[in-house]
PDB file of C-alpha atoms in Angstrom:
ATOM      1  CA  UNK A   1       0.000   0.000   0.000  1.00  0.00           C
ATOM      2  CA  UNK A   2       2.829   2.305   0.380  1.00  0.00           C
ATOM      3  CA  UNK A   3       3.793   1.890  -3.127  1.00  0.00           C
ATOM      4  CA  UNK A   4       0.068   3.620  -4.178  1.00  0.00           C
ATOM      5  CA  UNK A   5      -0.047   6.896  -5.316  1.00  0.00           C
ATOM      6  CA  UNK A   6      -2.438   9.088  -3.453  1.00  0.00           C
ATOM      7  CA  UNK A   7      -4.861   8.530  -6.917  1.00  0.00           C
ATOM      8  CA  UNK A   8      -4.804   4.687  -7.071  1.00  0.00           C
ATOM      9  CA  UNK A   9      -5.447   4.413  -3.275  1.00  0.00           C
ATOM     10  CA  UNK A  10      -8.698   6.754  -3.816  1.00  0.00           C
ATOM     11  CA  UNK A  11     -10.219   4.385  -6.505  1.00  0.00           C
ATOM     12  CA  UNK A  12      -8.785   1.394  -4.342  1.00  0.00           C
ATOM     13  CA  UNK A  13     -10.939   2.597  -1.048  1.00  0.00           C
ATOM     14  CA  UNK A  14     -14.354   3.629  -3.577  1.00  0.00           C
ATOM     15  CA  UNK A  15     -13.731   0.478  -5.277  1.00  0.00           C
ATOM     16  CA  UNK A  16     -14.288  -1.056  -1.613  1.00  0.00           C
ATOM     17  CA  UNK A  17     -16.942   1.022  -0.953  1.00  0.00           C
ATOM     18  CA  UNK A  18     -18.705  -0.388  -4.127  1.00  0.00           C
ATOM     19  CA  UNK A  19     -18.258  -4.119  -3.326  1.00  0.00           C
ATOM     20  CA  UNK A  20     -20.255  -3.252  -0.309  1.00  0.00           C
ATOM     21  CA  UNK A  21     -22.841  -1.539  -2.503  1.00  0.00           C
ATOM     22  CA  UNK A  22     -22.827  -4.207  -5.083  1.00  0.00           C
ATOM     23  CA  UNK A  23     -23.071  -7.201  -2.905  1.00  0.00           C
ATOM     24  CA  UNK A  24     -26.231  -5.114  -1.486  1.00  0.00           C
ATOM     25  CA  UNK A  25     -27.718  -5.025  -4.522  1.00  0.00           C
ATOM     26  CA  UNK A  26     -26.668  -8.728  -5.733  1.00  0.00           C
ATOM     27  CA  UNK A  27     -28.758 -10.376  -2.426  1.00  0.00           C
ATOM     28  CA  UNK A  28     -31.896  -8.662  -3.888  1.00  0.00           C
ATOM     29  CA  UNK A  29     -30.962  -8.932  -7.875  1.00  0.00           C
ATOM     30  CA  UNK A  30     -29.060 -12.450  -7.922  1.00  0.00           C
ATOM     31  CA  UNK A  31     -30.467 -14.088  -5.088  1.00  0.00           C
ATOM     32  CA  UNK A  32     -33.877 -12.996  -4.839  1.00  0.00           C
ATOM     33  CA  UNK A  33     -34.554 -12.369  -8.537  1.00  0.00           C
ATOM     34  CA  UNK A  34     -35.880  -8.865  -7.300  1.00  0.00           C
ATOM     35  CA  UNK A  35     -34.906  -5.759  -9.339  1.00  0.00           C
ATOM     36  CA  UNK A  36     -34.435  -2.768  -5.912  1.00  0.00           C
ATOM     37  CA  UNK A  37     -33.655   0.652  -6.758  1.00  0.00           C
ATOM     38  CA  UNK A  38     -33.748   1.304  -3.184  1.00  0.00           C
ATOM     39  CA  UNK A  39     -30.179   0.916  -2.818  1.00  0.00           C
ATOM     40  CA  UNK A  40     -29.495   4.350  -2.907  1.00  0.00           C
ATOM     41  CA  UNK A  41     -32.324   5.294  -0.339  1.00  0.00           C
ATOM     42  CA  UNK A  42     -30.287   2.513   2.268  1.00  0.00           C
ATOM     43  CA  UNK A  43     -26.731   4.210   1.396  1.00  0.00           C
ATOM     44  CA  UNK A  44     -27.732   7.789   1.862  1.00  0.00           C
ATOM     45  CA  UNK A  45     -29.606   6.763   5.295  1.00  0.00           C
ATOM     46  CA  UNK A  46     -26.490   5.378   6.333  1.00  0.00           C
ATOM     47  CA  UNK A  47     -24.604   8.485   4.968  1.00  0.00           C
ATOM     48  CA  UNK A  48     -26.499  10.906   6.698  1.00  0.00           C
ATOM     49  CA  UNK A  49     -27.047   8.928  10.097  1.00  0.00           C
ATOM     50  CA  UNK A  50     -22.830   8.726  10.060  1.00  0.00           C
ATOM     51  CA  UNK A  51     -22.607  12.004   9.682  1.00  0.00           C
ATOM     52  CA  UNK A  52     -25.143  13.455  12.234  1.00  0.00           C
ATOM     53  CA  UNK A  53     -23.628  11.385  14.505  1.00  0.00           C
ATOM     54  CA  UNK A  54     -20.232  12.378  13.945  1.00  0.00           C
ATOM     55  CA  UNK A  55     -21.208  15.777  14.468  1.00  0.00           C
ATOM     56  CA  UNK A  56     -22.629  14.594  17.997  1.00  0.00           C
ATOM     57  CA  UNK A  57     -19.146  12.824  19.011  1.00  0.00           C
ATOM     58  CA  UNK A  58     -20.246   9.760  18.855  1.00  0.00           C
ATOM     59  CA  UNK A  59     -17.596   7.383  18.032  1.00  0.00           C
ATOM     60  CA  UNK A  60     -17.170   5.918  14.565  1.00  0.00           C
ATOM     61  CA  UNK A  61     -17.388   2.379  15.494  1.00  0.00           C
ATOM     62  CA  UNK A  62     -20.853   3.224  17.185  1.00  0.00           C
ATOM     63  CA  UNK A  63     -21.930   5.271  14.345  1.00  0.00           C
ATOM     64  CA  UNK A  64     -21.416   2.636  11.925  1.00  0.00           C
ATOM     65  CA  UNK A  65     -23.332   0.061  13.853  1.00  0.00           C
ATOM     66  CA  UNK A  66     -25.966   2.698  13.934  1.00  0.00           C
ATOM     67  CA  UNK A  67     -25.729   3.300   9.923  1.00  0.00           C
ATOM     68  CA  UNK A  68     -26.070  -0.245   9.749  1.00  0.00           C
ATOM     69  CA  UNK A  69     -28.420  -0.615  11.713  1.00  0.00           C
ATOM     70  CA  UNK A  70     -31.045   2.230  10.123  1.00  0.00           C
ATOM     71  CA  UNK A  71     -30.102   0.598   6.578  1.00  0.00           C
ATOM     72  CA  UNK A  72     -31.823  -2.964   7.510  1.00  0.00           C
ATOM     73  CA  UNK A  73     -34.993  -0.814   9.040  1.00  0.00           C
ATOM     74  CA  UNK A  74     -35.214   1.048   6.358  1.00  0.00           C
ATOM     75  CA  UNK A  75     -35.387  -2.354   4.296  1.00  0.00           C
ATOM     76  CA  UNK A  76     -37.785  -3.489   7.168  1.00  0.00           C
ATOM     77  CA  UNK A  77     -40.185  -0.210   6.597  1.00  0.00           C
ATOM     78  CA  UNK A  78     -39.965  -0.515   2.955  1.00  0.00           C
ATOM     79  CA  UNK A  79     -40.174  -4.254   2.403  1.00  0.00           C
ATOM     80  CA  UNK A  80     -43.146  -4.649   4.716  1.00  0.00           C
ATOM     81  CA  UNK A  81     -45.518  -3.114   2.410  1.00  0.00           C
ATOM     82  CA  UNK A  82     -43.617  -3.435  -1.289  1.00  0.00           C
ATOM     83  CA  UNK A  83     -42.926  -6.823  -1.099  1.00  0.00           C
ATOM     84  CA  UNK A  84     -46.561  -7.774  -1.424  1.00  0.00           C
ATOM     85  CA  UNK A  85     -46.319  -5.860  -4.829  1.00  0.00           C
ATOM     86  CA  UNK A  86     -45.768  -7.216  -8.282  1.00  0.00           C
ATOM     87  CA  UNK A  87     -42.226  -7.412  -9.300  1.00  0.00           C
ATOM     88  CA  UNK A  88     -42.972  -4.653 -11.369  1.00  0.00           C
ATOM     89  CA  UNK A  89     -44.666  -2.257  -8.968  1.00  0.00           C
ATOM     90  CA  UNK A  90     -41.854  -2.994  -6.518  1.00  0.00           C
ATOM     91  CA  UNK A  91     -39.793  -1.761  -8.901  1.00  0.00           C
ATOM     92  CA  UNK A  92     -41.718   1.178  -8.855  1.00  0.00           C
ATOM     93  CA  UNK A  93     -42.113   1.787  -5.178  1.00  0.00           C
ATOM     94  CA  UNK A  94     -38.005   0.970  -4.302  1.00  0.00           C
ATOM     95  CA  UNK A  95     -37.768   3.914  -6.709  1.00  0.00           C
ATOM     96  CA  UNK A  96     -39.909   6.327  -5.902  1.00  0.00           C
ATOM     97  CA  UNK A  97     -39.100   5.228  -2.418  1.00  0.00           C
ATOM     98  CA  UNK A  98     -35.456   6.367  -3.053  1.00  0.00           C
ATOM     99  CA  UNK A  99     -36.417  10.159  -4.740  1.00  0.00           C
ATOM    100  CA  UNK A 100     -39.154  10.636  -1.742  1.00  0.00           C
ATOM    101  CA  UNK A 101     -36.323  10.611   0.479  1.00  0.00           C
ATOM    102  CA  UNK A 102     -33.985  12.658  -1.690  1.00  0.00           C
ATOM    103  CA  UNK A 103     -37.143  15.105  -1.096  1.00  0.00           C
ATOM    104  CA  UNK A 104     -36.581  14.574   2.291  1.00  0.00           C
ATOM    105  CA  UNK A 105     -33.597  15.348   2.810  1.00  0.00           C
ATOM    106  CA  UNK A 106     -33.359  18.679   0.437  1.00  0.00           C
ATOM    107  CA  UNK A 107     -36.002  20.209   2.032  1.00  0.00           C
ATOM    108  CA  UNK A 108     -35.132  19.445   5.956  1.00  0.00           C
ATOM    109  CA  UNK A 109     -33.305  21.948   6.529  1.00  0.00           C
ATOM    110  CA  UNK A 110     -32.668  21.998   9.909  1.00  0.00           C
ATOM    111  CA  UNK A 111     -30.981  18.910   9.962  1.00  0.00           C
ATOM    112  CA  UNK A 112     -29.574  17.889   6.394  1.00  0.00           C
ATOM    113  CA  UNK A 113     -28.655  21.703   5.158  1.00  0.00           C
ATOM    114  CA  UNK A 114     -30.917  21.321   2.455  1.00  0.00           C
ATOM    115  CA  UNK A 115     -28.956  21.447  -0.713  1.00  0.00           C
ATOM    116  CA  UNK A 116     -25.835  22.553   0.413  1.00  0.00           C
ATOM    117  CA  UNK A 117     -25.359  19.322   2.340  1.00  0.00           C
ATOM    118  CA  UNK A 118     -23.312  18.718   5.288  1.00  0.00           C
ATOM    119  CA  UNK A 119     -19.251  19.420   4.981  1.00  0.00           C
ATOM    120  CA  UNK A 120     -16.466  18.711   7.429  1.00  0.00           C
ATOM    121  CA  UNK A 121     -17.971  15.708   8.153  1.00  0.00           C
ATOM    122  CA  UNK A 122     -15.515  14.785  10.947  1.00  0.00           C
ATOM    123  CA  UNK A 123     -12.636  12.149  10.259  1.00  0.00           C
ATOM    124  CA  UNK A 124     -13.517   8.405  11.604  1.00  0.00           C
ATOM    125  CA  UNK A 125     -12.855   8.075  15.324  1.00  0.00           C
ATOM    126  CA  UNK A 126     -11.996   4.143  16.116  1.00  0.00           C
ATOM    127  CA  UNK A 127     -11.719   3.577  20.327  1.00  0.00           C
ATOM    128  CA  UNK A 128     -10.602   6.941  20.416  1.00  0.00           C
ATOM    129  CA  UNK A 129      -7.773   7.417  17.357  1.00  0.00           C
ATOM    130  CA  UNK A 130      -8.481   9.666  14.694  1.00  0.00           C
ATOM    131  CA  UNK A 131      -8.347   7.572  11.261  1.00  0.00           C
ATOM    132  CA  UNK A 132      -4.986   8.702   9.088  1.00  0.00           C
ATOM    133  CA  UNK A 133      -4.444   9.117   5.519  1.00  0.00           C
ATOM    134  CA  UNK A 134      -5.584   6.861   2.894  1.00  0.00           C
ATOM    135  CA  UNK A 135      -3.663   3.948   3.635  1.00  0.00           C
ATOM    136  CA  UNK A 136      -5.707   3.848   6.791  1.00  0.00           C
ATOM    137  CA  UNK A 137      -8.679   4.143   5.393  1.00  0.00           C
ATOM    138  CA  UNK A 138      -7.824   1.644   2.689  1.00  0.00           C
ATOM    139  CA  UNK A 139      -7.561  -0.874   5.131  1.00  0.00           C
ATOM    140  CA  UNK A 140     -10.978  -0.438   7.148  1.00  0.00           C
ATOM    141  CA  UNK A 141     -12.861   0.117   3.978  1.00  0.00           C
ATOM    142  CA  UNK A 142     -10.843  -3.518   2.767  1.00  0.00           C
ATOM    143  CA  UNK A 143     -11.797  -5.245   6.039  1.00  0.00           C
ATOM    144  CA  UNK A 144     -15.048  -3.630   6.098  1.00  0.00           C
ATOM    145  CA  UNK A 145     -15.824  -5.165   2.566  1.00  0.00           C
ATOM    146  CA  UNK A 146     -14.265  -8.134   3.313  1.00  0.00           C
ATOM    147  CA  UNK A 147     -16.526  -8.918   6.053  1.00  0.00           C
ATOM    148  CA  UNK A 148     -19.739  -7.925   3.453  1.00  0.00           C
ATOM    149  CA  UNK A 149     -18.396 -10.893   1.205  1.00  0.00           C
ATOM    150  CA  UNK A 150     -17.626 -13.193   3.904  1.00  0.00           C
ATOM    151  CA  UNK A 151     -21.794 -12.550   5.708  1.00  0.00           C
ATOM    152  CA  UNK A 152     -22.904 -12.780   2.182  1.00  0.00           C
ATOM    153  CA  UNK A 153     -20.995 -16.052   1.478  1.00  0.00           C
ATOM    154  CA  UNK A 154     -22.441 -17.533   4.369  1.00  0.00           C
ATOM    155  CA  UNK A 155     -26.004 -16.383   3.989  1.00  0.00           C
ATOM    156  CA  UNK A 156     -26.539 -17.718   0.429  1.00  0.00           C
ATOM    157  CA  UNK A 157     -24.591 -21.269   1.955  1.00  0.00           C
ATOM    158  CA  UNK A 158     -27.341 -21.243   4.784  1.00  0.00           C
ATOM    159  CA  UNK A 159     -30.799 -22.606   4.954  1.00  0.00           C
ATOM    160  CA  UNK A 160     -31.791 -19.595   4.443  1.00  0.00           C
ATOM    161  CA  UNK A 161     -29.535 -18.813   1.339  1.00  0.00           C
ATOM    162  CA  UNK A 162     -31.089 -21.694  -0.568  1.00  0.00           C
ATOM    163  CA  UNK A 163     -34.812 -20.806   0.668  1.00  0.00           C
ATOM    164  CA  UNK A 164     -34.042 -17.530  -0.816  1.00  0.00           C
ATOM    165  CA  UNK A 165     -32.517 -19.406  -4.064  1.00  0.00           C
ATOM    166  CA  UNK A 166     -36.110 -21.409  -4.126  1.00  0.00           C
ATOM    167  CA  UNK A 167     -38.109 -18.879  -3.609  1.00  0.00           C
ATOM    168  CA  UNK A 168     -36.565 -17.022  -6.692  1.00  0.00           C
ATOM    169  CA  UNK A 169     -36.561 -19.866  -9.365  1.00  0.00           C
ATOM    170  CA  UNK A 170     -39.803 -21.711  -8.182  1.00  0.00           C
ATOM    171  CA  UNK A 171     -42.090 -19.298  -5.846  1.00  0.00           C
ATOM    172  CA  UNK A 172     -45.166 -22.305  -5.900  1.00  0.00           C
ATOM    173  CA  UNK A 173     -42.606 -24.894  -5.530  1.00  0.00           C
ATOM    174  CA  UNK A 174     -41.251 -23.029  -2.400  1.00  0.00           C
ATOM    175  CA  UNK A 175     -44.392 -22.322  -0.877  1.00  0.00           C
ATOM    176  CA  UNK A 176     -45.243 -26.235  -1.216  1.00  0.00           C
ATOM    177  CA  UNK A 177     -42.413 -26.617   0.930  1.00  0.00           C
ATOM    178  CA  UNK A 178     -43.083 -24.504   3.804  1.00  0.00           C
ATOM    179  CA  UNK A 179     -41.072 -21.475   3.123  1.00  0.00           C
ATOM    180  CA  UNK A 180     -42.725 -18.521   3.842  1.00  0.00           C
ATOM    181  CA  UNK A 181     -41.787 -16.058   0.601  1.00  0.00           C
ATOM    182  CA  UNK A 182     -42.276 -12.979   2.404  1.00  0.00           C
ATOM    183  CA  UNK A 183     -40.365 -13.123   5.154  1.00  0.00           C
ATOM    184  CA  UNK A 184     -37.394 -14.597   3.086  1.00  0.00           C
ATOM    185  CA  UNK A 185     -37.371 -11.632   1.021  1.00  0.00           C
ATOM    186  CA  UNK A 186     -37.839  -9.107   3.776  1.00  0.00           C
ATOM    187  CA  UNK A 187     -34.959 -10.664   5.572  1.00  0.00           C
ATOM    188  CA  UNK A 188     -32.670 -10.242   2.059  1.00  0.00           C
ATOM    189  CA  UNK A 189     -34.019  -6.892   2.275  1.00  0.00           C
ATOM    190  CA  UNK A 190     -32.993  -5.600   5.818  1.00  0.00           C
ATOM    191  CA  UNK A 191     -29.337  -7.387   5.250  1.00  0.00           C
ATOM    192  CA  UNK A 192     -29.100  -5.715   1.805  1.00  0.00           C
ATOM    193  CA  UNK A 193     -29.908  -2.129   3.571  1.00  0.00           C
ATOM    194  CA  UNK A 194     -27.535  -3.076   6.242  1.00  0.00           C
ATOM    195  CA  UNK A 195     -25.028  -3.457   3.735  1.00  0.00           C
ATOM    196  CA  UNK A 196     -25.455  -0.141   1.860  1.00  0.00           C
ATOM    197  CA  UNK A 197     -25.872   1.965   5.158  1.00  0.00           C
ATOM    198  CA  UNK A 198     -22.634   0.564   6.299  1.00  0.00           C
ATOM    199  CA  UNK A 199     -21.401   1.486   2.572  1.00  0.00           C
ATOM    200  CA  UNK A 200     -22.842   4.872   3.097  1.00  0.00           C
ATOM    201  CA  UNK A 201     -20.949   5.835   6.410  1.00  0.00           C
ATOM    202  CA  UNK A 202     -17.918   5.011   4.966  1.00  0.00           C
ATOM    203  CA  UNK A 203     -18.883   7.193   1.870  1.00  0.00           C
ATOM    204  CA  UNK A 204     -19.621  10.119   4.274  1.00  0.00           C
ATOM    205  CA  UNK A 205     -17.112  10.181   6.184  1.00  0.00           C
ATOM    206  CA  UNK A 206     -14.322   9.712   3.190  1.00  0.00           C
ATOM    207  CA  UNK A 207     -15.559  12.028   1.194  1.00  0.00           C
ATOM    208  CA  UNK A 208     -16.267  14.540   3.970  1.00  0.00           C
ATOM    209  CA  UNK A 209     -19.406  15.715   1.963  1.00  0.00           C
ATOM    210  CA  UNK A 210     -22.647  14.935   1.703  1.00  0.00           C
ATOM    211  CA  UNK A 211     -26.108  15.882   0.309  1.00  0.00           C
ATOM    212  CA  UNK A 212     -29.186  15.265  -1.300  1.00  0.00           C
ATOM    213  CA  UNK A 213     -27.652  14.065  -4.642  1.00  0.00           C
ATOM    214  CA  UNK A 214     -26.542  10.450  -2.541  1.00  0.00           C
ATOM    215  CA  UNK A 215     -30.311   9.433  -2.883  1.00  0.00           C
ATOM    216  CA  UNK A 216     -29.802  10.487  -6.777  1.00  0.00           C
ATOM    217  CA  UNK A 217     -29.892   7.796  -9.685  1.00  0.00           C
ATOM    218  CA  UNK A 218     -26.778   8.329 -10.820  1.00  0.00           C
ATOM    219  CA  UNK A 219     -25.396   5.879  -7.764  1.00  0.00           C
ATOM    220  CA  UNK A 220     -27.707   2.678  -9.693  1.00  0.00           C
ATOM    221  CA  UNK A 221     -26.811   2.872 -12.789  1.00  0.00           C
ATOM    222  CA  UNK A 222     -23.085   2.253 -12.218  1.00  0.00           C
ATOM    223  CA  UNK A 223     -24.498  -0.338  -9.595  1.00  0.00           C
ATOM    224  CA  UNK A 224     -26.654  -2.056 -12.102  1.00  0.00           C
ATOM    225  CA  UNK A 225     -23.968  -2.246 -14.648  1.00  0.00           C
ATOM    226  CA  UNK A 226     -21.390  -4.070 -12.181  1.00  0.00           C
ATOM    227  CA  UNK A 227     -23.938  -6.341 -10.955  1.00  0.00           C
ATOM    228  CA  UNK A 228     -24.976  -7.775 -14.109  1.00  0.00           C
ATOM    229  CA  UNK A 229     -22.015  -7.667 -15.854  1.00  0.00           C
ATOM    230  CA  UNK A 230     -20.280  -8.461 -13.333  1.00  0.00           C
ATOM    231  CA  UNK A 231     -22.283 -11.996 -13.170  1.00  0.00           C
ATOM    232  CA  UNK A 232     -25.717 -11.525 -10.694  1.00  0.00           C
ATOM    233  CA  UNK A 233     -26.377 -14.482  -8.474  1.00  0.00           C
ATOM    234  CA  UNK A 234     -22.604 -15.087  -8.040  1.00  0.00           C
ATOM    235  CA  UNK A 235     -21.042 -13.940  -5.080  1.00  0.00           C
ATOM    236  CA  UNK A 236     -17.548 -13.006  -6.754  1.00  0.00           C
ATOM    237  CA  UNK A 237     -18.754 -12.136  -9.907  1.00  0.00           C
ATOM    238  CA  UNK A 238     -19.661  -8.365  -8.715  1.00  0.00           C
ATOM    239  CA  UNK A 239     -16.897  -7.819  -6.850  1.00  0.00           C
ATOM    240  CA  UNK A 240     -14.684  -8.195 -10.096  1.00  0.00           C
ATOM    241  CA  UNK A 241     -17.953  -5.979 -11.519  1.00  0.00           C
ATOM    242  CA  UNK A 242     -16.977  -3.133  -9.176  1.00  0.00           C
ATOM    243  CA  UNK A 243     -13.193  -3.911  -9.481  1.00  0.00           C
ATOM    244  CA  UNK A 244     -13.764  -3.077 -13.603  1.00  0.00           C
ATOM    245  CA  UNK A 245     -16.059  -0.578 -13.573  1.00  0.00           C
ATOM    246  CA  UNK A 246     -14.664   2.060 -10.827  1.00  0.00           C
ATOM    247  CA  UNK A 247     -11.296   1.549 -12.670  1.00  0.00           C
ATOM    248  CA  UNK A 248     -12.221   1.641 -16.470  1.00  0.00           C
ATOM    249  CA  UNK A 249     -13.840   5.427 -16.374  1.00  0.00           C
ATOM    250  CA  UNK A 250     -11.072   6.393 -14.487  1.00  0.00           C
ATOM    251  CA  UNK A 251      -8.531   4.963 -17.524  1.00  0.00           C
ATOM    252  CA  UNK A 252     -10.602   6.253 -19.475  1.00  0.00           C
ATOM    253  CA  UNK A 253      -9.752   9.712 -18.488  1.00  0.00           C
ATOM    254  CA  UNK A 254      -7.048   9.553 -20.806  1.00  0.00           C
ATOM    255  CA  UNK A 255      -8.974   9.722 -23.861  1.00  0.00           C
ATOM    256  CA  UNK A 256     -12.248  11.880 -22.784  1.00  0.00           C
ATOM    257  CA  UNK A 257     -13.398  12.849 -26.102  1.00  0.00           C
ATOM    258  CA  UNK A 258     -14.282   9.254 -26.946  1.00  0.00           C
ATOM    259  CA  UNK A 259     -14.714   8.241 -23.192  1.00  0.00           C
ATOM    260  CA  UNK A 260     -18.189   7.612 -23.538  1.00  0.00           C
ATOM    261  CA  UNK A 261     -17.761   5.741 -26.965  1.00  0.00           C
ATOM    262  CA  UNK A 262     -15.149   3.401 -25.156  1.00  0.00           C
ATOM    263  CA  UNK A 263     -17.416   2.614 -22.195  1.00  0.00           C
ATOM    264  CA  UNK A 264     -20.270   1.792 -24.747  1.00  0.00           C
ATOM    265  CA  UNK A 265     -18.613  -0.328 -26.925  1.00  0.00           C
ATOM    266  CA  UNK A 266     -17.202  -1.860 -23.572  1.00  0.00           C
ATOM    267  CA  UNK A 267     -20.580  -2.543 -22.291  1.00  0.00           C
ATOM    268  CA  UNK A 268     -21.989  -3.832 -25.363  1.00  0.00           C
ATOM    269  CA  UNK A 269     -19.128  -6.535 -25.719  1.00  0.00           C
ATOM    270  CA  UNK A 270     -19.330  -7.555 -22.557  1.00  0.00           C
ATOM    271  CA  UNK A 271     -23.177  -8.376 -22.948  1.00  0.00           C
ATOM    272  CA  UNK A 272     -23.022 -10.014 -26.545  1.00  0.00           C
ATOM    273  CA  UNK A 273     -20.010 -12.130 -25.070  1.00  0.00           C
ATOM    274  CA  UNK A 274     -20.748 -12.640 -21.618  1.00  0.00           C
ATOM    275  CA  UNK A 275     -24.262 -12.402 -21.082  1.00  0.00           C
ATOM    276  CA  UNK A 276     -24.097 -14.160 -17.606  1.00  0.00           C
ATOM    277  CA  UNK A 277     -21.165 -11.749 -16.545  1.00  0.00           C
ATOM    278  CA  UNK A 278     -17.350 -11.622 -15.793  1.00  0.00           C
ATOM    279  CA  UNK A 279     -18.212 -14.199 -12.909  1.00  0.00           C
ATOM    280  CA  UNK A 280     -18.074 -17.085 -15.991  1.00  0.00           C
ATOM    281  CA  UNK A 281     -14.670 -16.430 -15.305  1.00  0.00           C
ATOM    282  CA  UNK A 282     -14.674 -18.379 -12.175  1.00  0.00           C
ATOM    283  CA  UNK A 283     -15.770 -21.306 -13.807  1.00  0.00           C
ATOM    284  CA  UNK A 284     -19.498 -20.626 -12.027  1.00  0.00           C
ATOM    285  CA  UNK A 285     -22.174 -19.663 -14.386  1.00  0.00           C
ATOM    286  CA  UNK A 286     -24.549 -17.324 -12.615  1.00  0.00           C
ATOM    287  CA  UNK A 287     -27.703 -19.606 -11.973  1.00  0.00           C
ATOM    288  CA  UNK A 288     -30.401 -19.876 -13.755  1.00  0.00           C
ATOM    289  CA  UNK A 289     -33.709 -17.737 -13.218  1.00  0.00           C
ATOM    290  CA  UNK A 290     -31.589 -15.104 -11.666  1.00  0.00           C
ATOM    291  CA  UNK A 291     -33.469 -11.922 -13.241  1.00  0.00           C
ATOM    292  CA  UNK A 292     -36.245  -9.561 -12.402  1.00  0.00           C
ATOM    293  CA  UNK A 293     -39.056 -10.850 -14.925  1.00  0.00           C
ATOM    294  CA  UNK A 294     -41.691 -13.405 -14.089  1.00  0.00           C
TER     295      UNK A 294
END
């Protein structure tokens, strides 16, 4: 790590941050064949709960709990009600979910600053040690997303893994069983906002910044891309997604005038080639009826 430039150790600790994100995503998308867009909503919760906090004192290690925390009952409030929905419809709500509480949080005043966001969001506190430099925070935001592969390698390996992997490919089938659809998905649902709010305290707090604009759009898109390409229902398959995709725009900040022409064709190869992702790689196809459509 010493050898990394100031640059490379930035894209190393957002890369991080994204494997968190991604593998947030992948338990609803890969594993429970539901399309969320309410990743966002879980990472900005986490974002601004970390920062409020931080501005009250309050250790890091606590704070994160506490973004971690609010992410899963955020997926608890939300999945109550939307997961009685039609795929599509959930769709839907998990999105206009996400913008409600951009709304939220640009017009609260008082507590969010509106649309000028909060700055100086104060440096990560661990048992009473101020956080230094990058390579420090390469290494929390490594063992941080470590620790996201690792829980998600043993949920999908549990009972409740392959109840989630049964209720995805054969709903009736799974029913017939015993399992209990609902609470299957809402419990992918709280783990996948604990995921992102822990993702989104570490986003806070690196980037010192926050506002309204973490709730915004522009944070799935990049998400969907890695997860799919990247191979959905395959637990290493995004992580190589977000290794690609936070480091190909950046390369391709050497050419900008056909930046977007690069990415496209990019994209395009990868799904007329590799339709089940980079995961293939691995030797493990992603499996099948991992999707979003009935």
């Amino acid at each position: 790590m010493a050898s990394l430039t100031p640059y490379l150790a930035h894209i190393a600790i957002m890369t991080c941050i994204y494997v968190m994100l991604v593998q947030s995503l992948n338990l609803m998308l890969g594993y429970s064949g539901l399309l969320s867009l309410a990743t966002p909503a879980f990472l900005g919760m986490g974002a601004y709960s970390a920062a409020l906090l931080g501005f009250a004192h309050v250790d890091s290690t606590l704070s994160f709990v506490c973004a971690a925390a609010i992410g899963a009952a955020t997926g608890l409030v939300l999945g109550v009600p939307s997961l009685r929905l039609s795929r599509h419809s959930f769709v839907i709500v998990t999105l206009s979910f996400t913008l409600l509480l951009q709304l939220v949080a640009s017009n609260w005043v008082d507590l969010t600053h509106g649309a000028m966001g909060l700055s100086d969001i104060p440096a990560v506190r661990l048992f009473g040690r101020t956080l230094a430099g990058k390579s420090g925070w390469l290494v929390l935001v490594g063992g941080l997303a470590a620790c996201v592969v690792i829980a998600t390698f043993l949920i999908v390996s549990s009972r409740l893994g392959r109840a989630m992997i049964a209720v995805r490919d054969n709903e009736p089938l799974a029913v017939a069983a015993g399992i209990d659809p609902l609470k299957i998905r809402l419990f992918a649902f709280a783990v996948s906002g604990a995921f992102a709010g822990l993702a989104g305290a570490c986003y806070a707090h690196y980037i010192s910044f926050i506002d309204p604009g973490v709730f915004g759009f522009w944070f799935s898109e990049p998400l969907l891309v890695m997860v799919v390409l990247g191979g959905s229902g395959t637990l290493w398959g995004p992580v190589l997604g977000a290794v690609v995709f936070t480091a190909l725009p950046e390369l391709l900040r050497l050419a900008p005038e056909i930046r977007s022409l690069l990415y496209g064709i990019i994209l395009l190869l990868a799904v007329l080639y590799l339709p089940r992702g980079l995961g293939t790689w691995f030797g493990r196809p992603a499996p099948a009826g991992a999707g979003v459509g009935k």
